Amino acid sequence: MTTSMLTKRQLDAALGFTLTDEQWQAVSASLDPAVIVAGAGSGKTTSMAARVAWLVGSGLASPDAVLGLTFTTKATAQLLSSMRGSLAALAAHGHIASPQDDVEPAGEPSVLTYHAFSARIVAEHGIRRGREPGAAMLTDGARQQLAYRLVCRTPLPLATFGRSPVDITSDLLSLDDELTELAISPAHLRDFDDDMIAMLNTYDSLQNLGRVMLAASGQRAVLADLVEAWRAEKAARDVLDFADQIRLAGDIVQQYPDVVADLRARFRVVLLDEYQDTSIAQRMLLQRIFGGGHPVMAVGDP
């Protein structure tokens, strides 16, 4: 097995194809934060798998110290399969240990969706925030039903909206998702709308746009209260949805530095796929965990 840096020729021979100069530059980059911007069909997944092979084959990382994050379960399966294939090719060429060698197995990379990564953090550490490890995930239908029941029994003044409970339920769930993705708390939104209402009320008369803004801020302030009630309802029933996973994971890593230290020690190298699609909350979560110069390579379309 090799104990020095793999050369491009060695890696090409092991993988069975020739990396372009641009791909090799990305694959053999130093262990510093980096970004790869490339369009669809340019071989980003191949390059990410080849980078893992180069890092492992060069002795810079063990397979189980690599974390890959992407958006869909299909993309996760493709990336993990590609990584496994690259590592198997290296083993076949004697650059790393093979399963037949008499050595301790090094495991394999962890490849997860962004939501699954957040879910793992919540499952392992959510008890610190009062969430049981076995909290059930709500299906779309169950989420709609539970939110609808809350809308129907809440004492908040929803009748002034002039809309059906079904429509208000849709507004509630959309606002909960949007606040989570933008990392904005319901209290912060309510303060914004209270200030907007106070400002608009200083005018003796309002044009049509001002009246629309006043009505929208009034309804949104009530919906912010409803979002807080919705989140409390889920917590009381010990259930989660996708929005909760991202938000709770962010709260955990912000409040508990030892969780961050554990994740950084566990995953020495991080690869982020389709990074252009990450939400603000997901970016903030990743920054809190892997900021400060951790070896992160973000890959995305222009």
PDB file of C-alpha atoms in Angstrom:
ATOM      1  CA  MET A   1       0.000   0.000   0.000  1.00  0.00           C
ATOM      2  CA  THR A   2       1.188   3.536  -0.734  1.00  0.00           C
ATOM      3  CA  THR A   3       2.260   5.859   2.080  1.00  0.00           C
ATOM      4  CA  SER A   4       2.900   8.918  -0.129  1.00  0.00           C
ATOM      5  CA  MET A   5       0.691  11.261  -2.113  1.00  0.00           C
ATOM      6  CA  LEU A   6      -1.041   9.538  -4.999  1.00  0.00           C
ATOM      7  CA  THR A   7      -0.047  10.944  -8.362  1.00  0.00           C
ATOM      8  CA  LYS A   8      -2.510  11.698 -11.117  1.00  0.00           C
ATOM      9  CA  ARG A   9      -1.145   8.775 -13.121  1.00  0.00           C
ATOM     10  CA  GLN A  10      -1.659   6.373 -10.215  1.00  0.00           C
ATOM     11  CA  LEU A  11      -5.195   7.601  -9.586  1.00  0.00           C
ATOM     12  CA  ASP A  12      -6.148   7.515 -13.273  1.00  0.00           C
ATOM     13  CA  ALA A  13      -4.832   3.971 -13.567  1.00  0.00           C
ATOM     14  CA  ALA A  14      -6.746   2.819 -10.497  1.00  0.00           C
ATOM     15  CA  LEU A  15     -10.025   4.504 -11.472  1.00  0.00           C
ATOM     16  CA  GLY A  16      -9.839   3.381 -15.065  1.00  0.00           C
ATOM     17  CA  PHE A  17     -10.336   6.806 -16.655  1.00  0.00           C
ATOM     18  CA  THR A  18      -8.389  10.012 -17.069  1.00  0.00           C
ATOM     19  CA  LEU A  19      -9.250  13.034 -14.957  1.00  0.00           C
ATOM     20  CA  THR A  20      -9.134  16.371 -16.735  1.00  0.00           C
ATOM     21  CA  ASP A  21      -6.652  18.954 -15.490  1.00  0.00           C
ATOM     22  CA  GLU A  22      -9.506  20.880 -13.840  1.00  0.00           C
ATOM     23  CA  GLN A  23     -10.819  17.741 -12.152  1.00  0.00           C
ATOM     24  CA  TRP A  24      -7.348  16.815 -10.915  1.00  0.00           C
ATOM     25  CA  GLN A  25      -6.914  20.308  -9.469  1.00  0.00           C
ATOM     26  CA  ALA A  26     -10.115  19.832  -7.468  1.00  0.00           C
ATOM     27  CA  VAL A  27      -9.359  16.228  -6.525  1.00  0.00           C
ATOM     28  CA  SER A  28      -5.838  16.967  -5.260  1.00  0.00           C
ATOM     29  CA  ALA A  29      -6.602  20.298  -3.567  1.00  0.00           C
ATOM     30  CA  SER A  30      -5.140  20.857  -0.104  1.00  0.00           C
ATOM     31  CA  LEU A  31      -7.181  20.324   3.042  1.00  0.00           C
ATOM     32  CA  ASP A  32      -8.519  23.868   3.099  1.00  0.00           C
ATOM     33  CA  PRO A  33     -12.027  25.260   2.576  1.00  0.00           C
ATOM     34  CA  ALA A  34     -12.752  25.289  -1.156  1.00  0.00           C
ATOM     35  CA  VAL A  35     -15.579  25.675  -3.644  1.00  0.00           C
ATOM     36  CA  ILE A  36     -16.091  24.029  -7.029  1.00  0.00           C
ATOM     37  CA  VAL A  37     -18.473  25.743  -9.432  1.00  0.00           C
ATOM     38  CA  ALA A  38     -19.408  23.626 -12.454  1.00  0.00           C
ATOM     39  CA  GLY A  39     -22.470  23.028 -14.565  1.00  0.00           C
ATOM     40  CA  ALA A  40     -24.570  19.903 -14.932  1.00  0.00           C
ATOM     41  CA  GLY A  41     -22.822  16.993 -16.626  1.00  0.00           C
ATOM     42  CA  SER A  42     -19.332  18.262 -15.871  1.00  0.00           C
ATOM     43  CA  GLY A  43     -18.459  15.319 -13.619  1.00  0.00           C
ATOM     44  CA  LYS A  44     -18.907  16.855 -10.162  1.00  0.00           C
ATOM     45  CA  THR A  45     -19.984  13.590  -8.535  1.00  0.00           C
ATOM     46  CA  THR A  46     -17.109  11.733 -10.196  1.00  0.00           C
ATOM     47  CA  SER A  47     -14.672  14.380  -8.970  1.00  0.00           C
ATOM     48  CA  MET A  48     -16.025  14.196  -5.401  1.00  0.00           C
ATOM     49  CA  ALA A  49     -15.614  10.415  -5.345  1.00  0.00           C
ATOM     50  CA  ALA A  50     -12.149  10.693  -6.859  1.00  0.00           C
ATOM     51  CA  ARG A  51     -11.209  13.261  -4.217  1.00  0.00           C
ATOM     52  CA  VAL A  52     -12.185  10.844  -1.459  1.00  0.00           C
ATOM     53  CA  ALA A  53     -10.076   8.164  -3.127  1.00  0.00           C
ATOM     54  CA  TRP A  54      -7.111  10.543  -3.406  1.00  0.00           C
ATOM     55  CA  LEU A  55      -7.401  11.655   0.231  1.00  0.00           C
ATOM     56  CA  VAL A  56      -7.646   8.085   1.505  1.00  0.00           C
ATOM     57  CA  GLY A  57      -4.982   6.739  -0.830  1.00  0.00           C
ATOM     58  CA  SER A  58      -2.623   9.570   0.145  1.00  0.00           C
ATOM     59  CA  GLY A  59      -3.121   8.899   3.847  1.00  0.00           C
ATOM     60  CA  LEU A  60      -4.782  12.267   4.489  1.00  0.00           C
ATOM     61  CA  ALA A  61      -8.099  10.847   5.729  1.00  0.00           C
ATOM     62  CA  SER A  62      -9.675   7.541   6.605  1.00  0.00           C
ATOM     63  CA  PRO A  63     -12.913   6.633   4.790  1.00  0.00           C
ATOM     64  CA  ASP A  64     -15.051   6.888   7.927  1.00  0.00           C
ATOM     65  CA  ALA A  65     -13.759  10.429   8.577  1.00  0.00           C
ATOM     66  CA  VAL A  66     -15.412  11.693   5.369  1.00  0.00           C
ATOM     67  CA  LEU A  67     -18.881  13.254   5.375  1.00  0.00           C
ATOM     68  CA  GLY A  68     -20.780  13.878   2.152  1.00  0.00           C
ATOM     69  CA  LEU A  69     -24.031  15.858   2.135  1.00  0.00           C
ATOM     70  CA  THR A  70     -26.497  16.238  -0.717  1.00  0.00           C
ATOM     71  CA  PHE A  71     -30.216  16.896  -1.174  1.00  0.00           C
ATOM     72  CA  THR A  72     -32.035  13.774  -2.343  1.00  0.00           C
ATOM     73  CA  THR A  73     -31.868  10.136  -1.345  1.00  0.00           C
ATOM     74  CA  LYS A  74     -31.209   9.277  -5.000  1.00  0.00           C
ATOM     75  CA  ALA A  75     -28.208  11.630  -5.126  1.00  0.00           C
ATOM     76  CA  THR A  76     -27.038  10.226  -1.789  1.00  0.00           C
ATOM     77  CA  ALA A  77     -27.100   6.674  -3.131  1.00  0.00           C
ATOM     78  CA  GLN A  78     -25.280   7.725  -6.306  1.00  0.00           C
ATOM     79  CA  LEU A  79     -22.550   9.579  -4.426  1.00  0.00           C
ATOM     80  CA  LEU A  80     -22.015   6.783  -1.911  1.00  0.00           C
ATOM     81  CA  SER A  81     -21.894   4.180  -4.683  1.00  0.00           C
ATOM     82  CA  SER A  82     -19.350   6.262  -6.578  1.00  0.00           C
ATOM     83  CA  MET A  83     -17.205   6.677  -3.461  1.00  0.00           C
ATOM     84  CA  ARG A  84     -17.341   2.955  -2.722  1.00  0.00           C
ATOM     85  CA  GLY A  85     -16.349   2.161  -6.294  1.00  0.00           C
ATOM     86  CA  SER A  86     -13.379   4.539  -6.196  1.00  0.00           C
ATOM     87  CA  LEU A  87     -12.121   3.125  -2.901  1.00  0.00           C
ATOM     88  CA  ALA A  88     -12.553  -0.448  -4.138  1.00  0.00           C
ATOM     89  CA  ALA A  89     -10.530   0.426  -7.243  1.00  0.00           C
ATOM     90  CA  LEU A  90      -7.720   1.804  -5.063  1.00  0.00           C
ATOM     91  CA  ALA A  91      -7.738  -1.340  -2.943  1.00  0.00           C
ATOM     92  CA  ALA A  92      -7.574  -3.516  -6.058  1.00  0.00           C
ATOM     93  CA  HIS A  93      -4.451  -1.633  -7.136  1.00  0.00           C
ATOM     94  CA  GLY A  94      -2.829  -1.964  -3.706  1.00  0.00           C
ATOM     95  CA  HIS A  95      -2.992   1.701  -2.773  1.00  0.00           C
ATOM     96  CA  ILE A  96      -5.176   1.093   0.298  1.00  0.00           C
ATOM     97  CA  ALA A  97      -6.095  -1.934   2.376  1.00  0.00           C
ATOM     98  CA  SER A  98      -8.625  -4.318   0.867  1.00  0.00           C
ATOM     99  CA  PRO A  99     -11.217  -6.315   2.845  1.00  0.00           C
ATOM    100  CA  GLN A 100      -9.003  -9.388   2.422  1.00  0.00           C
ATOM    101  CA  ASP A 101      -6.015  -7.733   4.101  1.00  0.00           C
ATOM    102  CA  ASP A 102      -5.319  -8.590   7.723  1.00  0.00           C
ATOM    103  CA  VAL A 103      -5.902  -5.060   9.010  1.00  0.00           C
ATOM    104  CA  GLU A 104      -8.605  -3.256  10.991  1.00  0.00           C
ATOM    105  CA  PRO A 105     -11.374  -2.171   8.589  1.00  0.00           C
ATOM    106  CA  ALA A 106     -11.462   1.605   8.082  1.00  0.00           C
ATOM    107  CA  GLY A 107     -15.210   1.834   7.524  1.00  0.00           C
ATOM    108  CA  GLU A 108     -16.709   3.914   4.741  1.00  0.00           C
ATOM    109  CA  PRO A 109     -17.757   7.525   4.177  1.00  0.00           C
ATOM    110  CA  SER A 110     -20.999   8.827   5.647  1.00  0.00           C
ATOM    111  CA  VAL A 111     -23.215  10.181   2.869  1.00  0.00           C
ATOM    112  CA  LEU A 112     -26.490  11.767   3.955  1.00  0.00           C
ATOM    113  CA  THR A 113     -29.060  14.271   2.841  1.00  0.00           C
ATOM    114  CA  TYR A 114     -28.912  17.631   4.589  1.00  0.00           C
ATOM    115  CA  HIS A 115     -32.138  16.768   6.397  1.00  0.00           C
ATOM    116  CA  ALA A 116     -30.869  13.326   7.441  1.00  0.00           C
ATOM    117  CA  PHE A 117     -27.707  14.922   8.832  1.00  0.00           C
ATOM    118  CA  SER A 118     -29.838  17.338  10.858  1.00  0.00           C
ATOM    119  CA  ALA A 119     -32.063  14.460  11.972  1.00  0.00           C
ATOM    120  CA  ARG A 120     -29.025  12.556  13.235  1.00  0.00           C
ATOM    121  CA  ILE A 121     -27.959  15.540  15.350  1.00  0.00           C
ATOM    122  CA  VAL A 122     -31.456  15.835  16.806  1.00  0.00           C
ATOM    123  CA  ALA A 123     -31.678  12.089  17.461  1.00  0.00           C
ATOM    124  CA  GLU A 124     -28.319  12.021  19.258  1.00  0.00           C
ATOM    125  CA  HIS A 125     -28.588  15.284  21.193  1.00  0.00           C
ATOM    126  CA  GLY A 126     -32.222  16.406  21.088  1.00  0.00           C
ATOM    127  CA  ILE A 127     -32.787  15.163  24.640  1.00  0.00           C
ATOM    128  CA  ARG A 128     -30.876  18.249  25.764  1.00  0.00           C
ATOM    129  CA  ARG A 129     -33.650  20.341  24.233  1.00  0.00           C
ATOM    130  CA  GLY A 130     -36.386  18.197  25.727  1.00  0.00           C
ATOM    131  CA  ARG A 131     -36.931  16.092  22.613  1.00  0.00           C
ATOM    132  CA  GLU A 132     -37.019  12.328  23.017  1.00  0.00           C
ATOM    133  CA  PRO A 133     -34.744  10.263  20.713  1.00  0.00           C
ATOM    134  CA  GLY A 134     -37.707   8.301  19.361  1.00  0.00           C
ATOM    135  CA  ALA A 135     -39.748  11.300  18.205  1.00  0.00           C
ATOM    136  CA  ALA A 136     -41.920  10.318  15.226  1.00  0.00           C
ATOM    137  CA  MET A 137     -41.702  12.062  11.853  1.00  0.00           C
ATOM    138  CA  LEU A 138     -44.998  13.461  10.612  1.00  0.00           C
ATOM    139  CA  THR A 139     -46.131  12.416   7.153  1.00  0.00           C
ATOM    140  CA  ASP A 140     -47.502  15.191   4.945  1.00  0.00           C
ATOM    141  CA  GLY A 141     -51.060  14.051   5.598  1.00  0.00           C
ATOM    142  CA  ALA A 142     -50.636  13.797   9.368  1.00  0.00           C
ATOM    143  CA  ARG A 143     -48.939  17.207   9.410  1.00  0.00           C
ATOM    144  CA  GLN A 144     -51.869  18.777   7.578  1.00  0.00           C
ATOM    145  CA  GLN A 145     -54.404  17.121   9.882  1.00  0.00           C
ATOM    146  CA  LEU A 146     -52.662  18.116  13.097  1.00  0.00           C
ATOM    147  CA  ALA A 147     -52.194  21.719  11.953  1.00  0.00           C
ATOM    148  CA  TYR A 148     -55.826  21.903  10.811  1.00  0.00           C
ATOM    149  CA  ARG A 149     -57.055  20.799  14.234  1.00  0.00           C
ATOM    150  CA  LEU A 150     -54.918  23.469  15.862  1.00  0.00           C
ATOM    151  CA  VAL A 151     -56.324  26.135  13.548  1.00  0.00           C
ATOM    152  CA  CYS A 152     -59.887  25.061  14.346  1.00  0.00           C
ATOM    153  CA  ARG A 153     -59.475  25.272  18.129  1.00  0.00           C
ATOM    154  CA  THR A 154     -57.036  28.161  18.618  1.00  0.00           C
ATOM    155  CA  PRO A 155     -58.310  31.231  20.517  1.00  0.00           C
ATOM    156  CA  LEU A 156     -56.345  33.501  18.169  1.00  0.00           C
ATOM    157  CA  PRO A 157     -58.548  35.902  16.125  1.00  0.00           C
ATOM    158  CA  LEU A 158     -58.422  33.997  12.842  1.00  0.00           C
ATOM    159  CA  ALA A 159     -62.038  34.820  11.914  1.00  0.00           C
ATOM    160  CA  THR A 160     -60.908  38.318  10.946  1.00  0.00           C
ATOM    161  CA  PHE A 161     -58.862  36.772   8.127  1.00  0.00           C
ATOM    162  CA  GLY A 162     -62.031  36.010   6.174  1.00  0.00           C
ATOM    163  CA  ARG A 163     -60.492  32.745   4.976  1.00  0.00           C
ATOM    164  CA  SER A 164     -61.309  29.086   5.497  1.00  0.00           C
ATOM    165  CA  PRO A 165     -59.480  26.957   8.103  1.00  0.00           C
ATOM    166  CA  VAL A 166     -57.987  24.926   5.229  1.00  0.00           C
ATOM    167  CA  ASP A 167     -56.438  28.040   3.690  1.00  0.00           C
ATOM    168  CA  ILE A 168     -55.159  29.291   7.036  1.00  0.00           C
ATOM    169  CA  THR A 169     -53.638  25.857   7.689  1.00  0.00           C
ATOM    170  CA  SER A 170     -51.748  26.141   4.416  1.00  0.00           C
ATOM    171  CA  ASP A 171     -50.574  29.646   5.392  1.00  0.00           C
ATOM    172  CA  LEU A 172     -49.441  28.372   8.795  1.00  0.00           C
ATOM    173  CA  LEU A 173     -47.366  25.521   7.405  1.00  0.00           C
ATOM    174  CA  SER A 174     -45.860  27.687   4.669  1.00  0.00           C
ATOM    175  CA  LEU A 175     -44.866  30.360   7.174  1.00  0.00           C
ATOM    176  CA  ASP A 176     -43.342  27.784   9.524  1.00  0.00           C
ATOM    177  CA  ASP A 177     -41.248  26.400   6.652  1.00  0.00           C
ATOM    178  CA  GLU A 178     -40.190  29.844   5.431  1.00  0.00           C
ATOM    179  CA  LEU A 179     -39.208  31.083   8.884  1.00  0.00           C
ATOM    180  CA  THR A 180     -37.129  27.950   9.378  1.00  0.00           C
ATOM    181  CA  GLU A 181     -35.376  28.234   6.009  1.00  0.00           C
ATOM    182  CA  LEU A 182     -34.599  31.911   6.603  1.00  0.00           C
ATOM    183  CA  ALA A 183     -33.555  31.341  10.242  1.00  0.00           C
ATOM    184  CA  ILE A 184     -36.081  33.907  11.495  1.00  0.00           C
ATOM    185  CA  SER A 185     -37.929  33.348  14.765  1.00  0.00           C
ATOM    186  CA  PRO A 186     -41.686  33.973  15.032  1.00  0.00           C
ATOM    187  CA  ALA A 187     -40.946  36.565  17.727  1.00  0.00           C
ATOM    188  CA  HIS A 188     -38.627  38.459  15.384  1.00  0.00           C
ATOM    189  CA  LEU A 189     -41.261  38.428  12.642  1.00  0.00           C
ATOM    190  CA  ARG A 190     -43.929  39.614  15.085  1.00  0.00           C
ATOM    191  CA  ASP A 191     -41.706  42.485  16.249  1.00  0.00           C
ATOM    192  CA  PHE A 192     -41.150  43.503  12.629  1.00  0.00           C
ATOM    193  CA  ASP A 193     -44.870  43.542  11.877  1.00  0.00           C
ATOM    194  CA  ASP A 194     -45.707  45.379  15.128  1.00  0.00           C
ATOM    195  CA  ASP A 195     -43.222  48.076  14.116  1.00  0.00           C
ATOM    196  CA  MET A 196     -44.694  48.179  10.611  1.00  0.00           C
ATOM    197  CA  ILE A 197     -48.228  48.566  11.997  1.00  0.00           C
ATOM    198  CA  ALA A 198     -47.104  51.314  14.382  1.00  0.00           C
ATOM    199  CA  MET A 199     -45.397  53.191  11.543  1.00  0.00           C
ATOM    200  CA  LEU A 200     -48.369  52.915   9.174  1.00  0.00           C
ATOM    201  CA  ASN A 201     -50.749  54.062  11.874  1.00  0.00           C
ATOM    202  CA  THR A 202     -48.866  57.348  12.182  1.00  0.00           C
ATOM    203  CA  TYR A 203     -50.353  58.460   8.839  1.00  0.00           C
ATOM    204  CA  ASP A 204     -53.717  60.219   8.814  1.00  0.00           C
ATOM    205  CA  SER A 205     -54.683  58.414   5.602  1.00  0.00           C
ATOM    206  CA  LEU A 206     -53.247  55.555   3.602  1.00  0.00           C
ATOM    207  CA  GLN A 207     -53.319  54.823  -0.091  1.00  0.00           C
ATOM    208  CA  ASN A 208     -54.427  51.367  -1.232  1.00  0.00           C
ATOM    209  CA  LEU A 209     -50.915  49.883  -0.994  1.00  0.00           C
ATOM    210  CA  GLY A 210     -50.547  51.145   2.565  1.00  0.00           C
ATOM    211  CA  ARG A 211     -53.875  49.589   3.549  1.00  0.00           C
ATOM    212  CA  VAL A 212     -52.805  46.285   2.009  1.00  0.00           C
ATOM    213  CA  MET A 213     -49.519  46.437   3.941  1.00  0.00           C
ATOM    214  CA  LEU A 214     -51.342  47.212   7.182  1.00  0.00           C
ATOM    215  CA  ALA A 215     -53.730  44.281   6.739  1.00  0.00           C
ATOM    216  CA  ALA A 216     -50.916  41.916   5.778  1.00  0.00           C
ATOM    217  CA  SER A 217     -48.794  42.880   8.790  1.00  0.00           C
ATOM    218  CA  GLY A 218     -51.753  42.442  11.122  1.00  0.00           C
ATOM    219  CA  GLN A 219     -52.542  38.969   9.820  1.00  0.00           C
ATOM    220  CA  ARG A 220     -48.899  37.918   9.742  1.00  0.00           C
ATOM    221  CA  ALA A 221     -48.402  38.967  13.363  1.00  0.00           C
ATOM    222  CA  VAL A 222     -51.276  36.652  14.315  1.00  0.00           C
ATOM    223  CA  LEU A 223     -49.833  33.873  12.152  1.00  0.00           C
ATOM    224  CA  ALA A 224     -46.512  34.282  13.968  1.00  0.00           C
ATOM    225  CA  ASP A 225     -48.352  33.529  17.221  1.00  0.00           C
ATOM    226  CA  LEU A 226     -49.961  30.550  15.507  1.00  0.00           C
ATOM    227  CA  VAL A 227     -46.550  29.246  14.377  1.00  0.00           C
ATOM    228  CA  GLU A 228     -45.355  29.349  17.996  1.00  0.00           C
ATOM    229  CA  ALA A 229     -48.472  27.426  19.049  1.00  0.00           C
ATOM    230  CA  TRP A 230     -47.891  24.936  16.217  1.00  0.00           C
ATOM    231  CA  ARG A 231     -44.309  24.298  17.278  1.00  0.00           C
ATOM    232  CA  ALA A 232     -45.411  23.861  20.890  1.00  0.00           C
ATOM    233  CA  GLU A 233     -48.100  21.410  19.750  1.00  0.00           C
ATOM    234  CA  LYS A 234     -45.548  19.268  17.928  1.00  0.00           C
ATOM    235  CA  ALA A 235     -43.215  19.310  20.907  1.00  0.00           C
ATOM    236  CA  ALA A 236     -46.018  18.309  23.278  1.00  0.00           C
ATOM    237  CA  ARG A 237     -46.935  15.372  21.046  1.00  0.00           C
ATOM    238  CA  ASP A 238     -43.257  14.439  20.560  1.00  0.00           C
ATOM    239  CA  VAL A 239     -43.471  14.604  16.777  1.00  0.00           C
ATOM    240  CA  LEU A 240     -41.259  16.318  14.204  1.00  0.00           C
ATOM    241  CA  ASP A 241     -41.385  17.515  10.631  1.00  0.00           C
ATOM    242  CA  PHE A 242     -38.573  18.447   8.261  1.00  0.00           C
ATOM    243  CA  ALA A 243     -38.617  22.088   9.364  1.00  0.00           C
ATOM    244  CA  ASP A 244     -38.091  21.017  12.982  1.00  0.00           C
ATOM    245  CA  GLN A 245     -35.025  18.953  12.102  1.00  0.00           C
ATOM    246  CA  ILE A 246     -33.114  21.865  10.615  1.00  0.00           C
ATOM    247  CA  ARG A 247     -34.200  24.336  13.303  1.00  0.00           C
ATOM    248  CA  LEU A 248     -33.527  22.051  16.272  1.00  0.00           C
ATOM    249  CA  ALA A 249     -30.168  20.919  14.899  1.00  0.00           C
ATOM    250  CA  GLY A 250     -29.192  24.572  14.524  1.00  0.00           C
ATOM    251  CA  ASP A 251     -30.252  25.316  18.100  1.00  0.00           C
ATOM    252  CA  ILE A 252     -28.282  22.332  19.416  1.00  0.00           C
ATOM    253  CA  VAL A 253     -24.988  23.187  17.731  1.00  0.00           C
ATOM    254  CA  GLN A 254     -25.341  26.830  18.716  1.00  0.00           C
ATOM    255  CA  GLN A 255     -25.969  26.021  22.375  1.00  0.00           C
ATOM    256  CA  TYR A 256     -23.638  23.053  22.922  1.00  0.00           C
ATOM    257  CA  PRO A 257     -20.005  23.505  21.802  1.00  0.00           C
ATOM    258  CA  ASP A 258     -19.173  19.911  22.721  1.00  0.00           C
ATOM    259  CA  VAL A 259     -21.555  18.689  19.992  1.00  0.00           C
ATOM    260  CA  VAL A 260     -19.674  20.810  17.463  1.00  0.00           C
ATOM    261  CA  ALA A 261     -16.325  19.521  18.729  1.00  0.00           C
ATOM    262  CA  ASP A 262     -17.535  15.925  18.408  1.00  0.00           C
ATOM    263  CA  LEU A 263     -18.769  16.407  14.833  1.00  0.00           C
ATOM    264  CA  ARG A 264     -15.567  18.150  13.761  1.00  0.00           C
ATOM    265  CA  ALA A 265     -13.474  15.364  15.282  1.00  0.00           C
ATOM    266  CA  ARG A 266     -15.650  12.655  13.719  1.00  0.00           C
ATOM    267  CA  PHE A 267     -15.687  14.151  10.221  1.00  0.00           C
ATOM    268  CA  ARG A 268     -12.246  15.412   9.248  1.00  0.00           C
ATOM    269  CA  VAL A 269     -13.270  16.074   5.646  1.00  0.00           C
ATOM    270  CA  VAL A 270     -16.648  17.417   4.471  1.00  0.00           C
ATOM    271  CA  LEU A 271     -18.034  17.468   0.916  1.00  0.00           C
ATOM    272  CA  LEU A 272     -21.169  19.504   0.207  1.00  0.00           C
ATOM    273  CA  ASP A 273     -23.046  18.667  -2.981  1.00  0.00           C
ATOM    274  CA  GLU A 274     -25.553  20.987  -4.719  1.00  0.00           C
ATOM    275  CA  TYR A 275     -24.503  23.735  -2.340  1.00  0.00           C
ATOM    276  CA  GLN A 276     -26.336  26.373  -4.387  1.00  0.00           C
ATOM    277  CA  ASP A 277     -29.638  24.921  -3.130  1.00  0.00           C
ATOM    278  CA  THR A 278     -28.908  25.172   0.594  1.00  0.00           C
ATOM    279  CA  SER A 279     -31.197  27.414   2.611  1.00  0.00           C
ATOM    280  CA  ILE A 280     -29.948  30.147   4.927  1.00  0.00           C
ATOM    281  CA  ALA A 281     -30.679  27.935   7.946  1.00  0.00           C
ATOM    282  CA  GLN A 282     -28.749  25.021   6.435  1.00  0.00           C
ATOM    283  CA  ARG A 283     -25.805  27.281   5.635  1.00  0.00           C
ATOM    284  CA  MET A 284     -25.796  28.660   9.170  1.00  0.00           C
ATOM    285  CA  LEU A 285     -25.929  25.126  10.593  1.00  0.00           C
ATOM    286  CA  LEU A 286     -22.929  24.071   8.505  1.00  0.00           C
ATOM    287  CA  GLN A 287     -21.021  27.242   9.368  1.00  0.00           C
ATOM    288  CA  ARG A 288     -21.568  26.703  13.087  1.00  0.00           C
ATOM    289  CA  ILE A 289     -20.243  23.162  12.846  1.00  0.00           C
ATOM    290  CA  PHE A 290     -17.602  23.288  10.144  1.00  0.00           C
ATOM    291  CA  GLY A 291     -16.610  26.960   9.977  1.00  0.00           C
ATOM    292  CA  GLY A 292     -13.244  28.345  10.999  1.00  0.00           C
ATOM    293  CA  GLY A 293     -11.100  26.624   8.372  1.00  0.00           C
ATOM    294  CA  HIS A 294     -12.380  23.039   8.599  1.00  0.00           C
ATOM    295  CA  PRO A 295     -11.646  21.065   5.380  1.00  0.00           C
ATOM    296  CA  VAL A 296     -14.938  21.694   3.571  1.00  0.00           C
ATOM    297  CA  MET A 297     -15.341  21.458  -0.200  1.00  0.00           C
ATOM    298  CA  ALA A 298     -18.619  22.892  -1.469  1.00  0.00           C
ATOM    299  CA  VAL A 299     -19.694  21.825  -4.972  1.00  0.00           C
ATOM    300  CA  GLY A 300     -22.458  23.478  -6.919  1.00  0.00           C
ATOM    301  CA  ASP A 301     -23.877  24.815 -10.178  1.00  0.00           C
ATOM    302  CA  PRO A 302     -23.295  28.449 -11.209  1.00  0.00           C
TER     303      PRO A 302
END
